[in-house]
Coordinates of N, CA and C in Angstrom, one line a residue:
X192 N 6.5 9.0 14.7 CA 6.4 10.3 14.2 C 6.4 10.3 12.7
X193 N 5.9 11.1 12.1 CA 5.4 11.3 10.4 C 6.8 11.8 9.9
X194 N 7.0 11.5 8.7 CA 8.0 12.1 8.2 C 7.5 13.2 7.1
X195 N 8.3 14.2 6.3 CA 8.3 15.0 6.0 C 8.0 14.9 4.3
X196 N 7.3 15.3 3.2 CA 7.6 14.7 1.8 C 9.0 15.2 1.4
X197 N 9.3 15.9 1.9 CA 10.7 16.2 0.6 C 11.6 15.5 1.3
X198 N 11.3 14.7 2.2 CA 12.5 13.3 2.6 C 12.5 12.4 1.8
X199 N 11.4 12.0 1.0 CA 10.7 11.0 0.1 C 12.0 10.5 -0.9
X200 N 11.9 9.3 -0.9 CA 12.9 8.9 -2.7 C 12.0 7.7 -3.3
X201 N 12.0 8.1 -4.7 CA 11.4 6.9 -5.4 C 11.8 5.2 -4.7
X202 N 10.6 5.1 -4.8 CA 10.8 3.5 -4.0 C 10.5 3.3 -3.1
X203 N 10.2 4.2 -2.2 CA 9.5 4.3 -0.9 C 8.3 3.7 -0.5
X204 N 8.4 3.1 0.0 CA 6.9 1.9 0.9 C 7.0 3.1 1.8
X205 N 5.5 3.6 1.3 CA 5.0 4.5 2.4 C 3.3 4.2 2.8
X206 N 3.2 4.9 3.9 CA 1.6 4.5 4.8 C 1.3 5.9 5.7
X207 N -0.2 5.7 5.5 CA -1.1 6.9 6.0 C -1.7 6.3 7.0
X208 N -2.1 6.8 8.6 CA -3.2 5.8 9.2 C -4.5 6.5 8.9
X209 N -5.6 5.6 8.9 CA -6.9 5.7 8.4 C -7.8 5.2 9.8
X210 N -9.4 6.1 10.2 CA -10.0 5.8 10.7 C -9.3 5.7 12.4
X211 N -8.8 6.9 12.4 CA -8.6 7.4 13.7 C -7.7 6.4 14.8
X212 N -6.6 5.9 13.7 CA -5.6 4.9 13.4 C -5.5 3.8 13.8
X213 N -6.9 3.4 13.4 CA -7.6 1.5 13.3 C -6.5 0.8 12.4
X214 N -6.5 1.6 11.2 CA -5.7 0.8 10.2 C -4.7 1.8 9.3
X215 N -4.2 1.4 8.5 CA -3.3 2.1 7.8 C -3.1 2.0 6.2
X216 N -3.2 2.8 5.4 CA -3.1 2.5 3.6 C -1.8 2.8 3.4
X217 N -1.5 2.2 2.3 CA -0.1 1.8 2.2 C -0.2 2.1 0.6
X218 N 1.8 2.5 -0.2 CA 1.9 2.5 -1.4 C 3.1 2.9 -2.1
X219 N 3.3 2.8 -3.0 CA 4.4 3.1 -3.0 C 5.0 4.5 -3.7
X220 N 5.7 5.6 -3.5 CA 6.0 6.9 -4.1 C 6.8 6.1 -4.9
X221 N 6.7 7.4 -6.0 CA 7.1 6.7 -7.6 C 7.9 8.2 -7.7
X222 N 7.4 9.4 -7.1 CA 8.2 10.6 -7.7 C 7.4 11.0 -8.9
X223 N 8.2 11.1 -9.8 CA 7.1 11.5 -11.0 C 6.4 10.2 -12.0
X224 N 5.1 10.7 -12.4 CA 4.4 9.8 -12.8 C 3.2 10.7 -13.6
X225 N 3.0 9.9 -14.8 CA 1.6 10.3 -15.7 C 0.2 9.6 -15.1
X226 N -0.9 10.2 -15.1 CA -2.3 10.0 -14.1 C -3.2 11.0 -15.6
X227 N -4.0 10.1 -16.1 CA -5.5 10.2 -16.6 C -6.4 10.8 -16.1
X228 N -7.0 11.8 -16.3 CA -7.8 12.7 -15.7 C -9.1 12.3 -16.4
X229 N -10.4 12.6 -15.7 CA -11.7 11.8 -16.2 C -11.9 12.4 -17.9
X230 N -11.4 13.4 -17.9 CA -11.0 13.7 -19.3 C -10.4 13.1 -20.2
X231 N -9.9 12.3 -19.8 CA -8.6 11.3 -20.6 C -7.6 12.5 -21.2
X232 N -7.3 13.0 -20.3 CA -5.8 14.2 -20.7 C -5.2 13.6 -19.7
X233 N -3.6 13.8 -20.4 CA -2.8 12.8 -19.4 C -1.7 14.3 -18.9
X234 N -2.1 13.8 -17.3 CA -0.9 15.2 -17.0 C 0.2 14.3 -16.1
X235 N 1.7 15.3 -16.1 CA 2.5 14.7 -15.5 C 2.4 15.6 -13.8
X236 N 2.8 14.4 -13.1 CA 2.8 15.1 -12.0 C 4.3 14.7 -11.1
X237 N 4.8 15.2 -10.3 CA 5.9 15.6 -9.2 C 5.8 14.4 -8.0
X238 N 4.4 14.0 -7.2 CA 4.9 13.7 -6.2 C 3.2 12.6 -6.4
X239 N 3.7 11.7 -6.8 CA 3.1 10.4 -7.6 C 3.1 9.3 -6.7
X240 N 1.9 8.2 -6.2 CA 2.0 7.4 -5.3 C 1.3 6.5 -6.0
X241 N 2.3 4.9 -6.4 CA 0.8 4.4 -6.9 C 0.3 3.1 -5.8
X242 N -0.7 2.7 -5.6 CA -1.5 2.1 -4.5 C -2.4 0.8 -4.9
X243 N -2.9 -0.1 -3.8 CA -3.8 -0.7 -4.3 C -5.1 -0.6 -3.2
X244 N -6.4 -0.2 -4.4 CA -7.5 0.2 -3.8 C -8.5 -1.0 -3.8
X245 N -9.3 -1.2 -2.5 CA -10.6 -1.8 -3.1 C -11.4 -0.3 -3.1
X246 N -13.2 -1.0 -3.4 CA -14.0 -0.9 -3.5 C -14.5 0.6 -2.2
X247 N -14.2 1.7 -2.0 CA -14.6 2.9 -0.9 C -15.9 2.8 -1.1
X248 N -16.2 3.8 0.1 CA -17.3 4.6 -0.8 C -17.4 4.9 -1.8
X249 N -18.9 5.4 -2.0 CA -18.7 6.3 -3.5 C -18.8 7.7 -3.4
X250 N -17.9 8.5 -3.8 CA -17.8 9.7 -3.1 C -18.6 10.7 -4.5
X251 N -19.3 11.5 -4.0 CA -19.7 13.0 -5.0 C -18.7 14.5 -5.2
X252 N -17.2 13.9 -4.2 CA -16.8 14.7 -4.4 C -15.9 15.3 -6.1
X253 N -15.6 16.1 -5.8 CA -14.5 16.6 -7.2 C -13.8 16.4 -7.3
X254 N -13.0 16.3 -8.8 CA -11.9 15.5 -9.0 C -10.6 16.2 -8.4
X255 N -9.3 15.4 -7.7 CA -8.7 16.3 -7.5 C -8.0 17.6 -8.1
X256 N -7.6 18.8 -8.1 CA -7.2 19.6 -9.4 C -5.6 19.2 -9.5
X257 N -4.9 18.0 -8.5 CA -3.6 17.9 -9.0 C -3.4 16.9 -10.1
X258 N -4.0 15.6 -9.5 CA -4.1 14.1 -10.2 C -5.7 13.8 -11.1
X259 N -7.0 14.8 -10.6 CA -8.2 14.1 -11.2 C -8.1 12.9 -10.3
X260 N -8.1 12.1 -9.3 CA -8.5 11.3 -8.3 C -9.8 11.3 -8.0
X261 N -10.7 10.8 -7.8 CA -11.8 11.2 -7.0 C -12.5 9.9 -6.2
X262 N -11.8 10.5 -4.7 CA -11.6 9.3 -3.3 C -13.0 8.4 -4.0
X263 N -12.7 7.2 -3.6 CA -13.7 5.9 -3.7 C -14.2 5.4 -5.0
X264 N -14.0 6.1 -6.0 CA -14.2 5.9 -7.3 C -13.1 4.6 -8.1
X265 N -12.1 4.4 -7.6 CA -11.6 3.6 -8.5 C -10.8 2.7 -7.9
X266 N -11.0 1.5 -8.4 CA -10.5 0.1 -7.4 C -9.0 -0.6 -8.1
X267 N -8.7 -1.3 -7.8 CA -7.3 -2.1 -8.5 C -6.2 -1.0 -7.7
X268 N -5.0 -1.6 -9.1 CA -4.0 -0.4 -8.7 C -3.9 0.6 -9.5
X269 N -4.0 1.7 -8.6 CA -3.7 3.2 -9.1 C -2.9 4.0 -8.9
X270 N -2.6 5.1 -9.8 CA -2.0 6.1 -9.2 C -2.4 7.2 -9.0
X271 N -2.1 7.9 -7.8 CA -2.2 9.5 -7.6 C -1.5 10.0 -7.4
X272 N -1.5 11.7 -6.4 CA -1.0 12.5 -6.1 C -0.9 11.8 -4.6
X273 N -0.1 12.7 -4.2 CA 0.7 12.1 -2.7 C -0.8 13.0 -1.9
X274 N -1.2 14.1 -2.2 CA -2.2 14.5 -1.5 C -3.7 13.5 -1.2
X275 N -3.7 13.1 -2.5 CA -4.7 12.1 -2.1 C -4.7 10.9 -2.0
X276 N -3.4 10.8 -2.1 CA -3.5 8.9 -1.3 C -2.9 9.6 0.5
X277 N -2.6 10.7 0.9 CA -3.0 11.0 2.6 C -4.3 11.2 3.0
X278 N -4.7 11.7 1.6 CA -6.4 12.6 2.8 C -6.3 13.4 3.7
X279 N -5.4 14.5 3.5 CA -5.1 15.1 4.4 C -4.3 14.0 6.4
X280 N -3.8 13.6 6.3 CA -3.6 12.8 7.1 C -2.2 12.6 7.3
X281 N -1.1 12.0 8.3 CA 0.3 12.1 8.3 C 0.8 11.0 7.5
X282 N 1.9 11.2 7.0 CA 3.3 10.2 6.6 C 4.1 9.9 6.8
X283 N 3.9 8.8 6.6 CA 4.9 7.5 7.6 C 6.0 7.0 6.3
X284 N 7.0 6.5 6.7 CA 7.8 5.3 6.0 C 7.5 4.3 6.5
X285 N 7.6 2.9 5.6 CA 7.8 1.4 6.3 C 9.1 1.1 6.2
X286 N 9.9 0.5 7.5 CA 11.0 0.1 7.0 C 11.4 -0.8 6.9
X287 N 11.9 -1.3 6.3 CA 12.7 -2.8 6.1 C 14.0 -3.1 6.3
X288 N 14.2 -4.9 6.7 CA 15.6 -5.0 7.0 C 15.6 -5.0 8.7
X289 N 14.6 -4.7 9.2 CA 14.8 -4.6 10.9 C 14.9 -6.2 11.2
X290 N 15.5 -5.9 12.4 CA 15.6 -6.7 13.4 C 14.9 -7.1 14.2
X291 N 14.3 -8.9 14.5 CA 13.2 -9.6 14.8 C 13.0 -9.0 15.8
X292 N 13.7 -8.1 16.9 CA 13.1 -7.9 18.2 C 12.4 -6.2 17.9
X293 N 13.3 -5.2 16.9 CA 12.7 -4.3 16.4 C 11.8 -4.2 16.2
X294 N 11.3 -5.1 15.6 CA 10.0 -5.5 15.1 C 8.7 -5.8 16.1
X295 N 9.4 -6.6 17.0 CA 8.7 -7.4 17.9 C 7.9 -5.8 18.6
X296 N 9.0 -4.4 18.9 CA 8.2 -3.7 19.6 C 7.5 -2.4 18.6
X297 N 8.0 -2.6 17.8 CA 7.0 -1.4 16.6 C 5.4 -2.1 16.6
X298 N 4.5 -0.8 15.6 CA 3.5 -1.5 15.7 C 3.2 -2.2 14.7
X299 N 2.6 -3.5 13.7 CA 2.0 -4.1 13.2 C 1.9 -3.0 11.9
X300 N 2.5 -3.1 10.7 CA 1.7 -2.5 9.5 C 2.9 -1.4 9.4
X301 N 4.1 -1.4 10.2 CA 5.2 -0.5 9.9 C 7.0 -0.7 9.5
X302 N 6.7 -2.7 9.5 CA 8.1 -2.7 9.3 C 8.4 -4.0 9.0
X303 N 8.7 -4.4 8.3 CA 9.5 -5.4 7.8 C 10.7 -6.3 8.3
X304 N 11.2 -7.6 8.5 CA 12.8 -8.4 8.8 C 12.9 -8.2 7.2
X305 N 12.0 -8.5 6.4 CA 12.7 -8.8 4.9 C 13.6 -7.3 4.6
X306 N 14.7 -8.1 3.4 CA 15.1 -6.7 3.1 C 14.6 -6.3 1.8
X307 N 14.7 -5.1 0.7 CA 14.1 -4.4 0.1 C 14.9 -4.7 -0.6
X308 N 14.6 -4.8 -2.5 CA 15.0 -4.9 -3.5 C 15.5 -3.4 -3.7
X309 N 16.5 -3.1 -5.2 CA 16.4 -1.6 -4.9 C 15.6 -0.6 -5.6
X310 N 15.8 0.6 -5.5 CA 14.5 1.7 -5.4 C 14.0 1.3 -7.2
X311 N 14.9 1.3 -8.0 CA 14.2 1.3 -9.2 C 14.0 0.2 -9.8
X312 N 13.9 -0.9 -9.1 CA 13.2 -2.3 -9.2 C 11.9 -1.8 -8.6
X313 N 11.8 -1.6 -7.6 CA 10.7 -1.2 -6.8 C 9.6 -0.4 -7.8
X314 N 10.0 0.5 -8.3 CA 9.6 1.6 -8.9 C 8.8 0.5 -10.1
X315 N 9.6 -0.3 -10.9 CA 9.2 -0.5 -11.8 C 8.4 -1.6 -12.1
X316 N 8.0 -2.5 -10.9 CA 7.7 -3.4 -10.3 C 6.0 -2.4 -10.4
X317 N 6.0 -1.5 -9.5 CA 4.9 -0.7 -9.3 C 4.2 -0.4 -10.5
X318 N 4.6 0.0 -11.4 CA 4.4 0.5 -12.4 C 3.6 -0.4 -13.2
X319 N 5.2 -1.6 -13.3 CA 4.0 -3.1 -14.1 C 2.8 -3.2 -13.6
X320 N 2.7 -3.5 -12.3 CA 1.2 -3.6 -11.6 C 0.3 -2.8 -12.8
X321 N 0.6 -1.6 -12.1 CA -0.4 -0.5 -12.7 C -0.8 -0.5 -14.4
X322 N 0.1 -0.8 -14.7 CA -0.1 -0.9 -16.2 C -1.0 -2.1 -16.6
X323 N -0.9 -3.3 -16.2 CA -1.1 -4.5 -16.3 C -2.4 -4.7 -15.3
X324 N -2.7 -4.0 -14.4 CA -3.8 -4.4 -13.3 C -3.7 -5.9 -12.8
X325 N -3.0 -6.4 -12.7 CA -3.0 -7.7 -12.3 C -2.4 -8.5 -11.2
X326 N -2.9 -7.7 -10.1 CA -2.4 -7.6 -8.6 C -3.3 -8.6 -8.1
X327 N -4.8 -8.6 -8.9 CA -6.0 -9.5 -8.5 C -6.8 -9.0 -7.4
X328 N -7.6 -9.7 -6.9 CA -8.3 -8.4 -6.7 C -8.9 -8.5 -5.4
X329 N -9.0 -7.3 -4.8 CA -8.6 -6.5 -3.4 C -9.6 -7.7 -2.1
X330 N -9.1 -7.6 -1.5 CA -9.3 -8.6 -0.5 C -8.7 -8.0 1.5
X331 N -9.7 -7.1 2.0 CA -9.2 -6.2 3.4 C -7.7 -7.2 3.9
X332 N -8.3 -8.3 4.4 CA -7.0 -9.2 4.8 C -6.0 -10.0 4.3
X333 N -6.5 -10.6 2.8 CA -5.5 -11.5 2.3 C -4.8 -11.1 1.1
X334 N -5.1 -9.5 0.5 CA -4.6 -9.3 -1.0 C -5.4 -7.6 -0.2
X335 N -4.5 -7.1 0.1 CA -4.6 -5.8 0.6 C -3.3 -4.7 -0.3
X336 N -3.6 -3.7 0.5 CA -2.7 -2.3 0.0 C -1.2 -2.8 0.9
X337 N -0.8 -3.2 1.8 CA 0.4 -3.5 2.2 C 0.8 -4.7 1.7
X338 N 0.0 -5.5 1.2 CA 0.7 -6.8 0.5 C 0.8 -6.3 -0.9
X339 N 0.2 -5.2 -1.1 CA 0.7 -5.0 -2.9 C 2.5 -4.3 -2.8
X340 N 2.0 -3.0 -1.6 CA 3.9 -2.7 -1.2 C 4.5 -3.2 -0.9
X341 N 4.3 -4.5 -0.1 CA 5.5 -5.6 0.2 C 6.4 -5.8 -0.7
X342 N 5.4 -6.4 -1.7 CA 5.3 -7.2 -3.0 C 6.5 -7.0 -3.7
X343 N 6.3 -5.2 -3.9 CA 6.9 -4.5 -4.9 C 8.4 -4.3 -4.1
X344 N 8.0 -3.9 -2.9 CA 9.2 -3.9 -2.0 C 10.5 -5.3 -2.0
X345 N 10.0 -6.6 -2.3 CA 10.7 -7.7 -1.4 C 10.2 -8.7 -2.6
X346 N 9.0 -8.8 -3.4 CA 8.6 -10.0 -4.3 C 8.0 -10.6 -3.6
X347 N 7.4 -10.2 -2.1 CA 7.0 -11.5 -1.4 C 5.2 -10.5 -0.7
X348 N 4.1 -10.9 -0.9 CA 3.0 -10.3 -0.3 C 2.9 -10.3 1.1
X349 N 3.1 -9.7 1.7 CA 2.8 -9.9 3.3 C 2.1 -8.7 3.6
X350 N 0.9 -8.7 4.7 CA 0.5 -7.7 5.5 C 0.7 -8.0 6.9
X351 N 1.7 -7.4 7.3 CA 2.0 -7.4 9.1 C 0.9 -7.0 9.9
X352 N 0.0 -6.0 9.4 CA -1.2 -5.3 10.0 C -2.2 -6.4 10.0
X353 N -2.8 -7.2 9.3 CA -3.1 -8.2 8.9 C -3.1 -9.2 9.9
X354 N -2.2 -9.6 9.9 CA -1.5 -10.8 10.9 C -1.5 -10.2 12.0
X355 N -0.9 -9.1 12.8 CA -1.4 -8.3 13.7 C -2.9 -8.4 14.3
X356 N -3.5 -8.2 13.5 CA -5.0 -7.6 13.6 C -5.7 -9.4 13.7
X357 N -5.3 -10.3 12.8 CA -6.0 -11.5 13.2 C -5.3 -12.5 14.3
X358 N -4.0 -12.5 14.2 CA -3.4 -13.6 15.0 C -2.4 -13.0 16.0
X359 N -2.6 -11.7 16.4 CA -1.3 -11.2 17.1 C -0.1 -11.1 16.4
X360 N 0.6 -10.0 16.5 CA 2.1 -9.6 15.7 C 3.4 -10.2 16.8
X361 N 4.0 -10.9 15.8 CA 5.1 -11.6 16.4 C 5.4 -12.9 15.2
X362 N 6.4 -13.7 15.3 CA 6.8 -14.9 14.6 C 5.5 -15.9 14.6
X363 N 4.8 -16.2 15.6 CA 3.6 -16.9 15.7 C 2.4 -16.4 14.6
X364 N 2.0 -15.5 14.8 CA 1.1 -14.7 14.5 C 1.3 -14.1 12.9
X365 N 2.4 -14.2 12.4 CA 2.9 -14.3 11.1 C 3.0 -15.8 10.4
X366 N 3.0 -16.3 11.2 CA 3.2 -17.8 10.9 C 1.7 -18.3 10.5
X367 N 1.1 -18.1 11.7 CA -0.7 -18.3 11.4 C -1.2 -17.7 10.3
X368 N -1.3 -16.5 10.2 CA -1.4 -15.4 9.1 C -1.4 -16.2 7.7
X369 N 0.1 -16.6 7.3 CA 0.7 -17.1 6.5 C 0.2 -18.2 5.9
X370 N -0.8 -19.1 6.9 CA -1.0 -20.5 6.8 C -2.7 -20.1 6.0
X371 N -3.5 -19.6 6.5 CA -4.8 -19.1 6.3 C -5.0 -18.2 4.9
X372 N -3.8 -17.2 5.1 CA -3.3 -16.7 3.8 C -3.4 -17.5 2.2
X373 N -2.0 -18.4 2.6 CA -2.0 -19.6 1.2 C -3.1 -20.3 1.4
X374 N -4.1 -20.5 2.4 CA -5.2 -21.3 2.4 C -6.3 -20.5 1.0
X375 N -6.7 -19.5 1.9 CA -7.6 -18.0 1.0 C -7.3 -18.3 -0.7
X376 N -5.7 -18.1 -0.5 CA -5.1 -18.0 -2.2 C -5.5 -19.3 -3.4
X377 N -5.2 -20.5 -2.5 CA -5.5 -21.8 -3.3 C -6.8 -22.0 -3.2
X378 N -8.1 -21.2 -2.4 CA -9.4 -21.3 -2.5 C -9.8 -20.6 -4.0
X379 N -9.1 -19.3 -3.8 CA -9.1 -18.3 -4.9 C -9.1 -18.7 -6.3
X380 N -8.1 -19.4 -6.4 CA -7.2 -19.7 -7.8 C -8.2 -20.9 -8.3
X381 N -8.7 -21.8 -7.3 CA -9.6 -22.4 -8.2 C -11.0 -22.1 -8.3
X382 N -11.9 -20.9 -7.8 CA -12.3 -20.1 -8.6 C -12.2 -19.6 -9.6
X383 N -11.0 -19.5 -10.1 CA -11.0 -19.1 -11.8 C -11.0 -19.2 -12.8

């Protein structure tokens, strides 16, 4: 069941499902936060999420009138308004700190054994990203939107959905994930 925004606290690993809940975007609420508008006027806004995007469509739509957002236009990490990192769509929290068997019956992409650094580590952790862009760069399975909120969440990248979706969710299936994962990463690095 979705939760509510004015339950929200900075720090929050939160997720939207996408595509008629194949998959799920993930990010983290920041609370208030400054966002660039295609004007380069910088407005402050109230209920601030920042995220990590690849490559969408390319949309013709308009910019949003809260954040200046405009869905599919912009990759790395960003920030918006809480309206358009849902797309009209429900909100979820991820939780962390559960318990292996907890886990074992939730779905893939909602919950964490690790536990969570706290909220204003989190917060500023996000932030760096965003400032810095140096998350590296977006990858559906191995460098996704839930491995950037992990990240920020724990220091540690994991996508449960991920692992879920290729190897089955469970201790196995995180295990496999994990191995193929650091495989991807040390392919990556020496590309560069």
């Amino acid at each position: 069941m979705g939760v509510e925004r004015d339950t929200l606290n900075p720090g929050d690993h939160i997720y939207s499902y996408r595509q008629m809940h194949a998959f799920s975007h993930h990010g983290i609420y920041v609370g208030k936060g400054t966002v660039t508008t295609l004007n380069n006027e910088e407005v402050e806004i109230s209920d601030a999420v920042i995220h990590f995007m690849g490559l969408g469509k390319f949309s013709n739509q308009t910019p949003c009138e809260i954040c200046g957002h405009i869905p599919g236009r912009a990759t790395g990490v960003v920030i918006t308004c809480l309206d358009c990192f849902l797309q009209r769509h429900s909100l979820y929290v991820y939780r962390y700190d559960v318990s292996y068997l907890k886990l074992r019956f939730k779905r893939s992409g909602t919950c964490s054994t690790n536990p969570s650094e706290a909220a204003e580590e989190v917060v500023e952790t996000a932030f760096d990203y965003l400032k810095n862009q140096s998350f590296g760069k977006y990858n559906f399975f191995f460098r996704n939107c839930e491995d950037f909120a992990t990240y920020c969440k724990t220091g540690e990248a994991q996508s449960n959905q991920s692992a879920g979706f290729i190897f089955g969710f469970g201790l196995g299936g995180l295990f496999g994930y994990n191995v193929i994962k650091a495989l991807y990463e040390g392919s990556s690095d020496q590309d560069n």
